[in-house]
Every structure is written in C-alpha cells, then in structure tokens.
Amino acid sequence: MPYIYALLNCLICLWYGFPIISPGIILVATVNSIGAVFQLIYIIIFIAYAEKPMKLKMLGFLVSVFAVFASIVFVSLQFLNSSSRQLFVGYLSVASLISMFASPLLIINLVIKMRSVEYMPFSLSLATFLMSLAFFVYGLLKHDPFIYAPNGIGTVLGTVQLALYAYFKRASQGELRHPLIVP
C-alpha cells in the first residue's frame, strides 16, 4: 500500500511540475516522473509474484490510482483557468506530501513505545530528510509555497526521525528483535 500511495503522490507532484500547471519548475516534474516509474516498477513486480487474490486487489488499487490521477488532470484542464489550476493541483500536492511525510508517525510511536529503532530503517529516514530539505530549499528559491511548505514539514519530521534514531539506536543495540505483530 505505501507504494500505491507513493505512486499517486508522485503523479500529483509530477502534474504540478508540468509547465501547463506551474511554469519554471520542470525539476519537480522530472524528479517525480522518475519516482513514479520506480514505484510503478515495484508495484508491477509485486503483482507478478503475488497470490491471485492479492494480484486482483493490487490491480484494483493501481487502476484506482490512475483513475484518480486522470480525474485530477481532467478537472484541472477542463474546468479551471491557469491560476485556479495551479492552486487546485498545488493544494492537492501539499495534502499528498504532508500525509506522506506524516505516515512515519505511526512508526515513531512504535520506536518510542518499544525503545528500539529496528522498524525504522536509517536509510529511509535519512533519504526522506535529505529529499525534504533539498525541495524545501528549492521551493524557497523558487518562492513556491506549494513546494516549500510541505517539504519544510517533511524536513522537521525527518529531523525528528533521525534524532529518535540516534537516541534509541544506543538504547536498543543489545536487545533482541521484538515481533511487530503479536499473535
């Protein structure tokens, strides 16, 4: 599911970066097009090796993602003028990005509760922080609140994750792995 949601997020941000929506920020479209391709490849590989009921479920989610994205594109092109289009897609991208950056809060809660970082991969936390920081600065340089606002929040949340990792890594180094789901 996180990859399905990440695909939708990349598609929305890709659309926001298109010159027809936001002139002058093609980097946003470029980066998110690469992200969308990677997410799609992962999802296709997952579907190829999944059991039949899971294949059907994931195919349904994949079709839903493309239907939602097509609806966003259709509405923004057919019913909105240029400035309204940028606001509409911009607010959608902000909501999508903030919810994506906030999703690790459940893991942060688990880290604090278990006093262990075994379910919060350092590389993912670091990558999220660095990506958020880079786009936060890019958004500031481009004076685009739809870029700097959600990525500023992502930078703060990434900093919290890295601080928790540093604090709880020492506390959990000698402990055994805890089951994520208790039978």
CSV table of N, CA and C in Angstrom, one decimal, residues 16 19-23 76-77 79-90:
chain,number,residue,atom,x,y,z
A,16,TYR,N,1.8,18.8,-11.0
A,16,TYR,CA,2.1,20.1,-10.5
A,16,TYR,C,3.3,20.7,-11.2
A,19,PRO,N,4.8,22.4,-17.0
A,19,PRO,CA,4.7,23.9,-17.3
A,19,PRO,C,3.3,24.4,-17.5
A,20,ILE,N,2.3,23.6,-17.9
A,20,ILE,CA,0.9,24.0,-18.1
A,20,ILE,C,0.3,24.3,-16.7
A,21,ILE,N,0.9,23.7,-15.6
A,21,ILE,CA,0.3,24.0,-14.3
A,21,ILE,C,1.2,25.0,-13.6
A,22,SER,N,2.5,24.8,-13.5
A,22,SER,CA,3.4,25.7,-12.8
A,22,SER,C,4.7,25.9,-13.7
A,23,PRO,N,4.7,27.0,-14.5
A,23,PRO,CA,5.8,27.3,-15.3
A,23,PRO,C,7.1,27.5,-14.5
A,76,SER,N,-8.6,19.7,-13.8
A,76,SER,CA,-7.7,20.9,-13.9
A,76,SER,C,-7.7,21.5,-15.3
A,77,LEU,N,-7.8,20.6,-16.3
A,77,LEU,CA,-7.7,21.2,-17.7
A,77,LEU,C,-9.0,21.7,-18.2
A,79,PHE,N,-12.0,22.5,-16.4
A,79,PHE,CA,-12.8,23.4,-15.6
A,79,PHE,C,-12.1,24.6,-14.9
A,80,LEU,N,-10.8,24.6,-15.0
A,80,LEU,CA,-10.1,25.7,-14.2
A,80,LEU,C,-9.2,26.5,-15.2
A,81,ASN,N,-9.2,27.8,-14.9
A,81,ASN,CA,-8.2,28.6,-15.6
A,81,ASN,C,-6.8,28.4,-15.1
A,82,SER,N,-5.9,29.1,-15.6
A,82,SER,CA,-4.5,28.9,-15.3
A,82,SER,C,-4.1,29.0,-13.8
A,83,SER,N,-4.6,30.1,-13.2
A,83,SER,CA,-4.2,30.4,-11.8
A,83,SER,C,-5.0,29.4,-10.9
A,84,SER,N,-6.3,29.2,-11.2
A,84,SER,CA,-7.1,28.2,-10.4
A,84,SER,C,-6.5,26.8,-10.5
A,85,ARG,N,-6.0,26.5,-11.7
A,85,ARG,CA,-5.4,25.2,-12.0
A,85,ARG,C,-4.2,25.0,-11.1
A,86,GLN,N,-3.3,26.0,-11.0
A,86,GLN,CA,-2.1,25.9,-10.1
A,86,GLN,C,-2.5,25.7,-8.7
A,87,LEU,N,-3.5,26.5,-8.2
A,87,LEU,CA,-4.0,26.4,-6.8
A,87,LEU,C,-4.6,25.0,-6.5
A,88,PHE,N,-5.4,24.5,-7.4
A,88,PHE,CA,-6.1,23.2,-7.3
A,88,PHE,C,-5.0,22.1,-7.2
A,89,VAL,N,-4.1,22.0,-8.1
A,89,VAL,CA,-3.1,21.0,-8.1
A,89,VAL,C,-2.1,21.2,-7.0
A,90,GLY,N,-1.8,22.5,-6.7
A,90,GLY,CA,-0.9,22.8,-5.7
A,90,GLY,C,-1.4,22.3,-4.3
